mmCIF file of C-alpha atoms (C1' of nucleotides) and ligand atoms in Angstrom:
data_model
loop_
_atom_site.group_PDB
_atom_site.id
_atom_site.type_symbol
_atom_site.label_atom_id
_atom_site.label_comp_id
_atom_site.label_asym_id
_atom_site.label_seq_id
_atom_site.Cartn_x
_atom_site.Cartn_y
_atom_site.Cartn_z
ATOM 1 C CA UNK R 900 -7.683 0.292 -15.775
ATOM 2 C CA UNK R 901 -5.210 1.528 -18.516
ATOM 3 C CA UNK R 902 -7.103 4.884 -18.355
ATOM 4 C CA UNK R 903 -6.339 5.244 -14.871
ATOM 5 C CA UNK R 904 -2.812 4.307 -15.119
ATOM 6 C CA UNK R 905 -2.916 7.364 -17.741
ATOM 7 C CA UNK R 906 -4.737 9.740 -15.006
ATOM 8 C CA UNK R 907 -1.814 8.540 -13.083
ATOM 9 C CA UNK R 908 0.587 9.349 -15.268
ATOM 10 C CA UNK R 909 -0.306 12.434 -15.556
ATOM 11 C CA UNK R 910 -1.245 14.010 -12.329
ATOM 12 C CA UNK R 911 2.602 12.816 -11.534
ATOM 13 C CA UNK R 912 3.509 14.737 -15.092
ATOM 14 C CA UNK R 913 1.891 17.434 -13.552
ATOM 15 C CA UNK R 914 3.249 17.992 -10.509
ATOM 16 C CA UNK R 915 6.595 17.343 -12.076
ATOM 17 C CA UNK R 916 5.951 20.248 -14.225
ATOM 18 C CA UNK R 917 4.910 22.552 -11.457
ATOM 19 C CA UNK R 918 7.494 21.355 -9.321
ATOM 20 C CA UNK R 919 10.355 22.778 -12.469
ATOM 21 C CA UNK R 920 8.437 25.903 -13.550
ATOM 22 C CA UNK R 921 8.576 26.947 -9.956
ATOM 23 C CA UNK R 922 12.472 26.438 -9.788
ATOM 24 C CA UNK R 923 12.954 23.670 -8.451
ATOM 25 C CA UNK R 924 14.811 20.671 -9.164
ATOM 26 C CA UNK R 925 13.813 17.097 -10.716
ATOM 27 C CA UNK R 926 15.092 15.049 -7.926
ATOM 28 C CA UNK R 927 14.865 11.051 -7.695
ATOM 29 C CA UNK R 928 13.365 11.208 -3.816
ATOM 30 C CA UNK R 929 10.771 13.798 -5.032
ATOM 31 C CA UNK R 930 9.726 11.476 -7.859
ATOM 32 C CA UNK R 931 9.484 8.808 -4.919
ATOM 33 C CA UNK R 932 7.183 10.540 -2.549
ATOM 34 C CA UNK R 933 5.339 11.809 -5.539
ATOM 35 C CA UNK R 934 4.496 8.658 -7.132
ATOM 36 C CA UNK R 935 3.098 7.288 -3.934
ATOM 37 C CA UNK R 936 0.830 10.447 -3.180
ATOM 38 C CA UNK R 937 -0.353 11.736 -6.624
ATOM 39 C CA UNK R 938 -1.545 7.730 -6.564
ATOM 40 C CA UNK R 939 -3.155 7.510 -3.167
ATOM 41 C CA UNK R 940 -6.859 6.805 -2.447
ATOM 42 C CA UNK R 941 -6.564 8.181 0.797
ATOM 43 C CA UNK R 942 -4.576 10.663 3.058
ATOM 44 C CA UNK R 943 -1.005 9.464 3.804
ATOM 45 C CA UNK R 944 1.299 10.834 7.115
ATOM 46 C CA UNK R 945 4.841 11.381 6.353
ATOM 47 C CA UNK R 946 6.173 7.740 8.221
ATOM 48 C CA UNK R 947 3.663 6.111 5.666
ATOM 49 C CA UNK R 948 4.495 7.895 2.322
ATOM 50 C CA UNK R 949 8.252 6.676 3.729
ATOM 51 C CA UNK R 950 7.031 3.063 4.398
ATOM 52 C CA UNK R 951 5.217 3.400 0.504
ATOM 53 C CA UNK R 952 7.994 5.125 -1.510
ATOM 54 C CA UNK R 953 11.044 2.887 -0.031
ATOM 55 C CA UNK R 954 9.580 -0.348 -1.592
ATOM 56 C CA UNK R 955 10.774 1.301 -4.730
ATOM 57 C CA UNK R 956 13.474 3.479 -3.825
ATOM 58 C CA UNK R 957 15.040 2.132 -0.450
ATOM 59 C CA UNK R 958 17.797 5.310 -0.023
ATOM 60 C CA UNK R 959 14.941 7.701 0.704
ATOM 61 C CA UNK R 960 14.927 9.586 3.737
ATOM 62 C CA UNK R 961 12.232 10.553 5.599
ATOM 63 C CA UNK R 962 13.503 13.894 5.721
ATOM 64 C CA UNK R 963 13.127 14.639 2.323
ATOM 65 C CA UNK R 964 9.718 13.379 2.443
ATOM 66 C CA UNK R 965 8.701 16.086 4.513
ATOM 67 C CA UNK R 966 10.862 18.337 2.482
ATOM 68 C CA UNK R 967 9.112 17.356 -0.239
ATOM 69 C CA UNK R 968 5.588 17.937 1.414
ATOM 70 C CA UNK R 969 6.376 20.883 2.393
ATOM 71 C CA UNK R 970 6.901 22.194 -1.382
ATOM 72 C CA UNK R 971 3.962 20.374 -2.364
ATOM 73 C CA UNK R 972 1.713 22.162 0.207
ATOM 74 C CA UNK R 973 2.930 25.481 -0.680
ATOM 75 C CA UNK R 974 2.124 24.896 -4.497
ATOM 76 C CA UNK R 975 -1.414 23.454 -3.415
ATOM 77 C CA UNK R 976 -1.208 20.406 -5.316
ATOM 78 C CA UNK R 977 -1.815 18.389 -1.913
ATOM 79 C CA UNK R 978 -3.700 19.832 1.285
ATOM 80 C CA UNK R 979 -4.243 18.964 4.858
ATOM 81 C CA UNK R 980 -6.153 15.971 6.172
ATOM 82 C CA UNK R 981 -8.194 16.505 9.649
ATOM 83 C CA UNK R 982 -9.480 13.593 10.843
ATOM 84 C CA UNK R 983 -10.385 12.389 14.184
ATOM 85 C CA UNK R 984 -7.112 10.196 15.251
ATOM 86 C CA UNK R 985 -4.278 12.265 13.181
ATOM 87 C CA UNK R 986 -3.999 15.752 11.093
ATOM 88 C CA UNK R 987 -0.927 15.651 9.765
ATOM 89 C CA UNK R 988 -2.052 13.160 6.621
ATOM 90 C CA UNK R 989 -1.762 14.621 3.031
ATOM 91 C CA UNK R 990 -3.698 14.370 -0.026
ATOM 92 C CA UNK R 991 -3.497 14.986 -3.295
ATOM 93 C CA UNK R 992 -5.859 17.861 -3.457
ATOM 94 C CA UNK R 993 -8.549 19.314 -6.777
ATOM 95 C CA UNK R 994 -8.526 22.967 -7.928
ATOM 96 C CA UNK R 995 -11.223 24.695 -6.728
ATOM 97 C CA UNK R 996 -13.118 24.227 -3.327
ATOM 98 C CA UNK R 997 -14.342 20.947 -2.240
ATOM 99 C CA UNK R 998 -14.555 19.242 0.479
ATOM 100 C CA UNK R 999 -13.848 15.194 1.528
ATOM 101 C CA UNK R 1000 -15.881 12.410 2.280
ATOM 102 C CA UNK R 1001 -13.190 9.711 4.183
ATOM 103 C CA UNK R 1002 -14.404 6.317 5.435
ATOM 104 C CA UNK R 1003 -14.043 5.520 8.703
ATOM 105 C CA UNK R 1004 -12.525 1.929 8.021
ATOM 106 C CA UNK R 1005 -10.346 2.023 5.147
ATOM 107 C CA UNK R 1006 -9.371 5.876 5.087
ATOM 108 C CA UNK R 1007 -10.623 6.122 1.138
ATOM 109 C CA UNK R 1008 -11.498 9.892 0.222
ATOM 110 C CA UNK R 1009 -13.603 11.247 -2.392
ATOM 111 C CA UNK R 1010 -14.136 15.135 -2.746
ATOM 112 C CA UNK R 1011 -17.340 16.703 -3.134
ATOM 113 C CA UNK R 1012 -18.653 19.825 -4.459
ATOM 114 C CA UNK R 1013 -22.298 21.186 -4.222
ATOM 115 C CA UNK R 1014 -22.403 22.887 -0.786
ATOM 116 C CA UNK R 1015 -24.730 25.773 -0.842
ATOM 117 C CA UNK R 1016 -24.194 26.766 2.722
ATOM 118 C CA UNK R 1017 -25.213 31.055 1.625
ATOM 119 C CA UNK R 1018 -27.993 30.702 3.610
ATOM 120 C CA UNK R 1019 -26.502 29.398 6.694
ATOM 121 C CA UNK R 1020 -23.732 31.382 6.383
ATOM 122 C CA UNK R 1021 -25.789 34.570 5.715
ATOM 123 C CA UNK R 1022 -27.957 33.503 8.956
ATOM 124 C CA UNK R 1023 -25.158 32.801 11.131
ATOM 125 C CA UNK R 1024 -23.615 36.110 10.238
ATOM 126 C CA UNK R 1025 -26.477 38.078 11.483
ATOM 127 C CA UNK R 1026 -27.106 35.904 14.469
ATOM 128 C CA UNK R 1027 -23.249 35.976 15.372
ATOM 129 C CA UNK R 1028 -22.204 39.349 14.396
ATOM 130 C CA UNK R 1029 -18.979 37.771 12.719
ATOM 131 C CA UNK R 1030 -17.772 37.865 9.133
ATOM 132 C CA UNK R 1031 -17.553 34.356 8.064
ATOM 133 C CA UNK R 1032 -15.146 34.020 5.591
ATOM 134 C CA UNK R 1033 -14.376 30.287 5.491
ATOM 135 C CA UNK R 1034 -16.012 26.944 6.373
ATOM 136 C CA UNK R 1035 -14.443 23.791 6.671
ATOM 137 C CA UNK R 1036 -16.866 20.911 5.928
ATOM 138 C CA UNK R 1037 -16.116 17.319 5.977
ATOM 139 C CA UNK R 1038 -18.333 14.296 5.926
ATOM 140 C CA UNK R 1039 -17.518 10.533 7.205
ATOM 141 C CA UNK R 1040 -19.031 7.379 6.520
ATOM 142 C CA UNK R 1041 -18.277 4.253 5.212
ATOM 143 C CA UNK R 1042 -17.397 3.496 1.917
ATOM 144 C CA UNK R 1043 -18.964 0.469 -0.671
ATOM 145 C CA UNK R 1044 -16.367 -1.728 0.257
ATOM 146 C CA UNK R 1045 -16.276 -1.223 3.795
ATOM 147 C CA UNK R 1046 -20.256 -1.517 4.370
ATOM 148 C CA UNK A 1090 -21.932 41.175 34.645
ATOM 149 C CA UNK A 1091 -23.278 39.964 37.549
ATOM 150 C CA UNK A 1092 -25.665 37.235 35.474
ATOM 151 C CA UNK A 1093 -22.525 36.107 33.331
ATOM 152 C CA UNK A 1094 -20.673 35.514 36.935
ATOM 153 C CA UNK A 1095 -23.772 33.782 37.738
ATOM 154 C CA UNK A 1096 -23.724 31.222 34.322
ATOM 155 C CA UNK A 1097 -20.288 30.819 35.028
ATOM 156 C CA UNK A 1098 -20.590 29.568 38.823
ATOM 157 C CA UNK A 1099 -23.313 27.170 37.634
ATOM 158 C CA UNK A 1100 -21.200 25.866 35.031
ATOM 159 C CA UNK A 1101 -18.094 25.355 36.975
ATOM 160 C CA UNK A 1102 -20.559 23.599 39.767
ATOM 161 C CA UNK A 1103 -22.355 21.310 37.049
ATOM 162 C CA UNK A 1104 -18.568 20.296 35.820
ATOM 163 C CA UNK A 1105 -17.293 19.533 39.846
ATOM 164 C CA UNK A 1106 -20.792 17.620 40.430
ATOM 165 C CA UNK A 1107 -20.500 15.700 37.118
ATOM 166 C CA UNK A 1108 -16.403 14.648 38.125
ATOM 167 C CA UNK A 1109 -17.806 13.599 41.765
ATOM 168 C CA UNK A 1110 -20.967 11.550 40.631
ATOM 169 C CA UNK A 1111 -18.483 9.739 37.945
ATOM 170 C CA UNK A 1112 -16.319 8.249 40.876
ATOM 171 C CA UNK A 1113 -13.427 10.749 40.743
ATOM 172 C CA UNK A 1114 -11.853 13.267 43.282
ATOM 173 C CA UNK A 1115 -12.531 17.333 43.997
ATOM 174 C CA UNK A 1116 -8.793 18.448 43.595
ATOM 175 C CA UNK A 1117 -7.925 21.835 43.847
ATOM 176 C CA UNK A 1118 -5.609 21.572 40.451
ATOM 177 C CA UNK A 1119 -8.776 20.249 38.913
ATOM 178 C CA UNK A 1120 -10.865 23.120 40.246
ATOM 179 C CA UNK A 1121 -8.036 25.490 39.034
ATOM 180 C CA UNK A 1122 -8.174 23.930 35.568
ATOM 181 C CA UNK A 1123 -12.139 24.322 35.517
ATOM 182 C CA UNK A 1124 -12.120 27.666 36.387
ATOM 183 C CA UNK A 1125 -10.170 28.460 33.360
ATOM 184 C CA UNK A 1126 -11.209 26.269 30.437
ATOM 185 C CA UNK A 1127 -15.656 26.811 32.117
ATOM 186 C CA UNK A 1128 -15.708 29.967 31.321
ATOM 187 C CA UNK A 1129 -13.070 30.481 28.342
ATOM 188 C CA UNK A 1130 -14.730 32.095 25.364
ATOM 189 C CA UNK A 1131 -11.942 30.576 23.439
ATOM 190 C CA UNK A 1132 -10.267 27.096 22.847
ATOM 191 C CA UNK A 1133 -6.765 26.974 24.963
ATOM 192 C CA UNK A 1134 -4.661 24.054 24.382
ATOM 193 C CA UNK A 1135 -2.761 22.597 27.612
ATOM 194 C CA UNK A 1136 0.258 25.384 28.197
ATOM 195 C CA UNK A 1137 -2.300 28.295 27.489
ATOM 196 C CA UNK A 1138 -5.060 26.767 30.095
ATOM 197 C CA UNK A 1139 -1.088 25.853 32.448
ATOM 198 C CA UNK A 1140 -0.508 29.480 32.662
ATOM 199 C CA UNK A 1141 -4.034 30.906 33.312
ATOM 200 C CA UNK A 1142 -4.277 28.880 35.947
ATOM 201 C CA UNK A 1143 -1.188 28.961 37.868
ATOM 202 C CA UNK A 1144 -2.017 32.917 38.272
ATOM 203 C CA UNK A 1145 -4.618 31.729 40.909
ATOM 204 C CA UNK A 1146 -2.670 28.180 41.555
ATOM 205 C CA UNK A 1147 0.639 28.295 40.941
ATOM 206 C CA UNK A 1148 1.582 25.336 42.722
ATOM 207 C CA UNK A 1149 -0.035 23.152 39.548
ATOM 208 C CA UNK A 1150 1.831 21.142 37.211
ATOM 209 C CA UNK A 1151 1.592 20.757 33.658
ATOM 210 C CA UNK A 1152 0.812 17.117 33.993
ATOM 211 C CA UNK A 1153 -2.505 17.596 35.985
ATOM 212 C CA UNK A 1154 -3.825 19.778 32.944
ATOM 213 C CA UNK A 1155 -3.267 16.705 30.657
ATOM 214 C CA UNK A 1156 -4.984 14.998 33.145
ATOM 215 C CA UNK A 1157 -8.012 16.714 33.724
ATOM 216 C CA UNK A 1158 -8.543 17.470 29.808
ATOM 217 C CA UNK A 1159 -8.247 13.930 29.636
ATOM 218 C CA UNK A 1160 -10.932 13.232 32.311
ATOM 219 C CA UNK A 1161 -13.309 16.096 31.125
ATOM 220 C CA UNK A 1162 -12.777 15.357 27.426
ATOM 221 C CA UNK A 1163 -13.914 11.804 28.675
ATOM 222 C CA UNK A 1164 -16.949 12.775 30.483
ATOM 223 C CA UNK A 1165 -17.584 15.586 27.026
ATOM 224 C CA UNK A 1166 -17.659 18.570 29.004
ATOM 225 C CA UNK A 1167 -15.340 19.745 26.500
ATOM 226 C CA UNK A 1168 -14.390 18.838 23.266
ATOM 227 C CA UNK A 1169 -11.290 19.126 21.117
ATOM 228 C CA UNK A 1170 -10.843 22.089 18.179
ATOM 229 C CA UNK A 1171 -9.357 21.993 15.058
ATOM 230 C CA UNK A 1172 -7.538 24.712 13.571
ATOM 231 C CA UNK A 1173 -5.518 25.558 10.459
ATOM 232 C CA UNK A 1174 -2.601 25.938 13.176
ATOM 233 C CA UNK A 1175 -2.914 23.737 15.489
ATOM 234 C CA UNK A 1176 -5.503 20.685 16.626
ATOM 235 C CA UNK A 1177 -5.046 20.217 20.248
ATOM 236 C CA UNK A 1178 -6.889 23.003 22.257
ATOM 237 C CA UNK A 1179 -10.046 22.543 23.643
ATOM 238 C CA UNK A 1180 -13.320 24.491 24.749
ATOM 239 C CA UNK A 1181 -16.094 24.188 26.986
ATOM 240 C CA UNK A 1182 -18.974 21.883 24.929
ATOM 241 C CA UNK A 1183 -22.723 22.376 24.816
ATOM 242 C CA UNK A 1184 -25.092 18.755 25.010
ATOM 243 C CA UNK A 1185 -25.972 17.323 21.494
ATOM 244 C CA UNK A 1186 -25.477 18.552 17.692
ATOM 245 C CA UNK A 1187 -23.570 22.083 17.369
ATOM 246 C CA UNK A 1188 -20.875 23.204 15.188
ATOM 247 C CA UNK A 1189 -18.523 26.267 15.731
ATOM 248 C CA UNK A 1190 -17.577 29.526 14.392
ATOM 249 C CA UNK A 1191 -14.113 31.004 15.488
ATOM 250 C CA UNK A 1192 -12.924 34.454 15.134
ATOM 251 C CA UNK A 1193 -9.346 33.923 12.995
ATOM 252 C CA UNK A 1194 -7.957 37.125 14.725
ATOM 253 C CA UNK A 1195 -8.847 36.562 18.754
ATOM 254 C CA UNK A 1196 -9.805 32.911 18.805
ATOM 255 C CA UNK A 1197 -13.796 34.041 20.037
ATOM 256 C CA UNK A 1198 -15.509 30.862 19.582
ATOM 257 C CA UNK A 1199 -19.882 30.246 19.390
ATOM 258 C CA UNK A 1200 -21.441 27.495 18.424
ATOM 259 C CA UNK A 1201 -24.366 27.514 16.172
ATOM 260 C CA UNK A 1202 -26.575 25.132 14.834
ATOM 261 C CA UNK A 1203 -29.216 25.163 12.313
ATOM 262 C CA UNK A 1204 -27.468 23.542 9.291
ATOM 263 C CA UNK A 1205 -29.380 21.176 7.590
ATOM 264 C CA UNK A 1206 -27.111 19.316 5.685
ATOM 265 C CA UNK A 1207 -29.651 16.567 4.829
ATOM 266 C CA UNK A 1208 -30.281 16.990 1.300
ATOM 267 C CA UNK A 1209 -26.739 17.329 0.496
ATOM 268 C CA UNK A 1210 -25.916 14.479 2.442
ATOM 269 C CA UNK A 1211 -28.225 12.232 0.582
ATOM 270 C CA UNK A 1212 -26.980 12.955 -2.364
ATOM 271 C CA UNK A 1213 -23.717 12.654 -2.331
ATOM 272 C CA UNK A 1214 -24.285 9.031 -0.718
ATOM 273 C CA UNK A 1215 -26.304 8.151 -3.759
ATOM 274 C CA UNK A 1216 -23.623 9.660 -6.028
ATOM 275 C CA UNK A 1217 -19.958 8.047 -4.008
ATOM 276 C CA UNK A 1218 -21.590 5.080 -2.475
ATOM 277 C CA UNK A 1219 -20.829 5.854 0.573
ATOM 278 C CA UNK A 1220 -23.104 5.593 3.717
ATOM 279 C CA UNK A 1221 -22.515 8.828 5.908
ATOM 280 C CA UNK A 1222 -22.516 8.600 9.331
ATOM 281 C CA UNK A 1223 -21.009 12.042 10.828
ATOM 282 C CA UNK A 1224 -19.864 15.356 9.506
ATOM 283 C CA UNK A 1225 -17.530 18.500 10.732
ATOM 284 C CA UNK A 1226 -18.730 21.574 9.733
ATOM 285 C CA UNK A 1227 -16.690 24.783 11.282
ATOM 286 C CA UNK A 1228 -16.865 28.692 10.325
ATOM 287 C CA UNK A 1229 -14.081 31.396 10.423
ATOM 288 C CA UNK A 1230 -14.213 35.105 10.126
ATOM 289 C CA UNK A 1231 -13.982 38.049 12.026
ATOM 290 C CA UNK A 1232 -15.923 38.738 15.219
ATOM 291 C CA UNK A 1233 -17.893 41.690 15.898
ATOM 292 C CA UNK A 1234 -14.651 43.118 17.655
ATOM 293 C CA UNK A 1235 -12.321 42.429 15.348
ATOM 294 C CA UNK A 1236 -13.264 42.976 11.898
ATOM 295 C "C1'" DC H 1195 31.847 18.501 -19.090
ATOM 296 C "C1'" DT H 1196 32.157 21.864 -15.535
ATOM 297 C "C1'" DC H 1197 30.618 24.233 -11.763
ATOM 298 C "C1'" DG H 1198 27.578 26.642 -8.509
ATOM 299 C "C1'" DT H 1199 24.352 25.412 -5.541
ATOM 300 C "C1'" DA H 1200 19.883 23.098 -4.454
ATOM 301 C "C1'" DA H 1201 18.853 18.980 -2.425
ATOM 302 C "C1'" DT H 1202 20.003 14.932 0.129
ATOM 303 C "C1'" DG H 1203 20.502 11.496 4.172
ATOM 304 C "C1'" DA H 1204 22.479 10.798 8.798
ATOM 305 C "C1'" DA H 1205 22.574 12.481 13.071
ATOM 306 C "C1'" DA H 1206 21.397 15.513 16.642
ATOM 307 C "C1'" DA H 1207 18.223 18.743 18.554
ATOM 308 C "C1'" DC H 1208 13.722 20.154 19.599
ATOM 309 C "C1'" DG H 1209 9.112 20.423 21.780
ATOM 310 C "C1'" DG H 1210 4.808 18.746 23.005
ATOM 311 C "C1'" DT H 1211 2.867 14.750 25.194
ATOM 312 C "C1'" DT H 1212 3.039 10.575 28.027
ATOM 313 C "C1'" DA H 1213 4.968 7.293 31.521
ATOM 314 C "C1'" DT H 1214 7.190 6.539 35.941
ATOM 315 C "C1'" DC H 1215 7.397 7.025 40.771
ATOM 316 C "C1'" DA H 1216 7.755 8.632 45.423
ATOM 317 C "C1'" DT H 1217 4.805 11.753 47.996
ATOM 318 C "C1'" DT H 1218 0.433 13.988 49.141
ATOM 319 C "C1'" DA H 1219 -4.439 14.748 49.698
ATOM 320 C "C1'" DT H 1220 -9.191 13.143 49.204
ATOM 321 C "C1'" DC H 1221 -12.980 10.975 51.229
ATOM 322 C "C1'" DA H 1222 -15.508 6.793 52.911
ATOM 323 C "C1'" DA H 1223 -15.511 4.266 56.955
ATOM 324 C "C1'" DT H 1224 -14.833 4.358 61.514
ATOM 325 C "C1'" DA I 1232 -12.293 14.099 64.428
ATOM 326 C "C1'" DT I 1233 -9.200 10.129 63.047
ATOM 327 C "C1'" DT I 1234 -7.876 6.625 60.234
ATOM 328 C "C1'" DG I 1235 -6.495 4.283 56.167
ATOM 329 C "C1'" DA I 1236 -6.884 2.778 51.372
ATOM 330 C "C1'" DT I 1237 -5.769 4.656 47.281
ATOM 331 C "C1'" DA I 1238 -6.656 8.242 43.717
ATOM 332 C "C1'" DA I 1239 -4.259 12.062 42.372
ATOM 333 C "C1'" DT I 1240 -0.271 15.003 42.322
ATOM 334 C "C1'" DG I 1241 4.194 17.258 40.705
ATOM 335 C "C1'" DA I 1242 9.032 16.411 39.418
ATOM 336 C "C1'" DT I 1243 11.548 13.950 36.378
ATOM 337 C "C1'" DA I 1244 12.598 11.143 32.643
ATOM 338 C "C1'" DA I 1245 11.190 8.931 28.536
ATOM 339 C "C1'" DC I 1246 8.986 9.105 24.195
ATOM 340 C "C1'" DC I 1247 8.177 10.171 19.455
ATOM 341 C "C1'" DG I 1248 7.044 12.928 15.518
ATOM 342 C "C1'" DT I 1249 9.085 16.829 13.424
ATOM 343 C "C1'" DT I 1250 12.822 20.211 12.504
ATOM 344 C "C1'" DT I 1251 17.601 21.703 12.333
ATOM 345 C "C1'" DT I 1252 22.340 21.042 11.263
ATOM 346 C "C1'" DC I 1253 25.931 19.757 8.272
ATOM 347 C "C1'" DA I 1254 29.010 17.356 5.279
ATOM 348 C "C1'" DT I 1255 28.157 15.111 0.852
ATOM 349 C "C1'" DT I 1256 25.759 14.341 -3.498
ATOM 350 C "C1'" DA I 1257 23.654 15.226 -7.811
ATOM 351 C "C1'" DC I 1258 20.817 18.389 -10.675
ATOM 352 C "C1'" DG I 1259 20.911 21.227 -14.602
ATOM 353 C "C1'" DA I 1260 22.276 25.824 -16.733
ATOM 354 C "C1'" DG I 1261 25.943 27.267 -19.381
HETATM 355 MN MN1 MN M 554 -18.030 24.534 0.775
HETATM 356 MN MN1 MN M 555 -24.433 19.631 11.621
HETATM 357 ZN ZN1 ZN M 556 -13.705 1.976 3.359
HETATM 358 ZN ZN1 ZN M 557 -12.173 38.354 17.263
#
DNA sequence: CTCGTAATGAAAACGGTTATCATTATCAAT
DNA sequence: ATTGATAATGATAACCGTTTTCATTACGAG
């Protein structure tokens, strides 16, 4: 419990930090929206980041959340949700590649790592004729709560 | 040439027999969508498949595209495409299990199957928890053209 | 503290999709 | 063929999530 309230902490340090060493300014919205997503189980859209980070700081506006989106996207520290009913939900997003398990019911995401698609790639290449330089892979279920 | 011309007749038919035995109407600004979207080697999102087919049809509206994606989306003669820009075009869907691989410079779409995702699958359920149920798996690259 | 300017929130604009509605066209029943 | 019930159409307006505009605020280097 404390320990994650540290992990917290410090993914929101984080981002802080790269927010600053890439110019731009500490600003009290940005700490709003950040503290909500850096936190987040699960992929949030814009209106619900809003709906989140107003309980603690009601003069936000909901254009500076996706102002503040938009910077976080370009310094990769969240990425891109797809999912069936909605892609424009963000989350707070690992180094590296890996790809998301979500559950269907409560929207919880874990990444995962340990793809060895080669083969199928390599195969699909030949078959196909195409370079393949990119995969998107995404798994759904239900999570232990929700089962 | 004159095979392809053939697939694609059979397809359209199989499409205007599959509206008709599910209780709806043979409208020409149905057929005009069908002829574009059957035998589209692409995903076209509503205003795309609106201008193909108003070359042939130019009497249709924009509204009877929704429509009819709606209707054939329904019926999963087609199915919808994500895409790092943009998640609402749509392409001509094979029966059961396939996945797709899209060119990132001309939009050539095939679908391929033969991933077997099982043993991955099974264990990241043992290691989140999580009981999977469905997964997205999608390719880019180059096609033979392009690259 | 001061000052240049990045960032903000309110409001308006925008653009893709959906709802409304009077008119038309399909097709089963004559 | 003709009819008639109604599914489907296209024009138009409404809708809603996102983006743009702009006067004001507040961050942070000096
Ligand atoms: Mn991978
Ligand atoms: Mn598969
Ligand atoms: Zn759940
Ligand atoms: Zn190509």
């Amino acid at each position: 419990m404390d320990n994650l309230n540290i992990t917290r902490d410090k993914r929101t340090a984080n981002w802080l930090d790269c927010l600053r060493s890439s110019g731009y300014r500490l600003t009290e919205p940005r700490q709003a929206v950040i503290d909500i997503l850096a936190n987040s189980q699960r992929a949030l859209n814009a209106t619900e980041i809003f709906d989140l980070a107003r309980e603690n700081y009601p003069s936000l506006g909901l254009v500076s959340v996706y102002r503040t989106l938009e910077k976080l996207e370009e310094l990769e520290l969240i990425q891109k949700v797809h999912h069936p009913d909605g892609c424009q939900s963000f989350i707070a997003g690992f180094t590296g590649h890996q790809h998301l398990l979500i559950c269907q019911v409560c929207g919880q995401a874990e990444f995962f790592e340990g793809d060895d698609l080669t083969p199928l790639i390599e195969h699909v290449s030949r078959e196909s004729g195409f370079t393949i330089e990119e995969h998107w892979l995404q798994f759904f279920g239900l999570c232990a709560k929700c089962k």
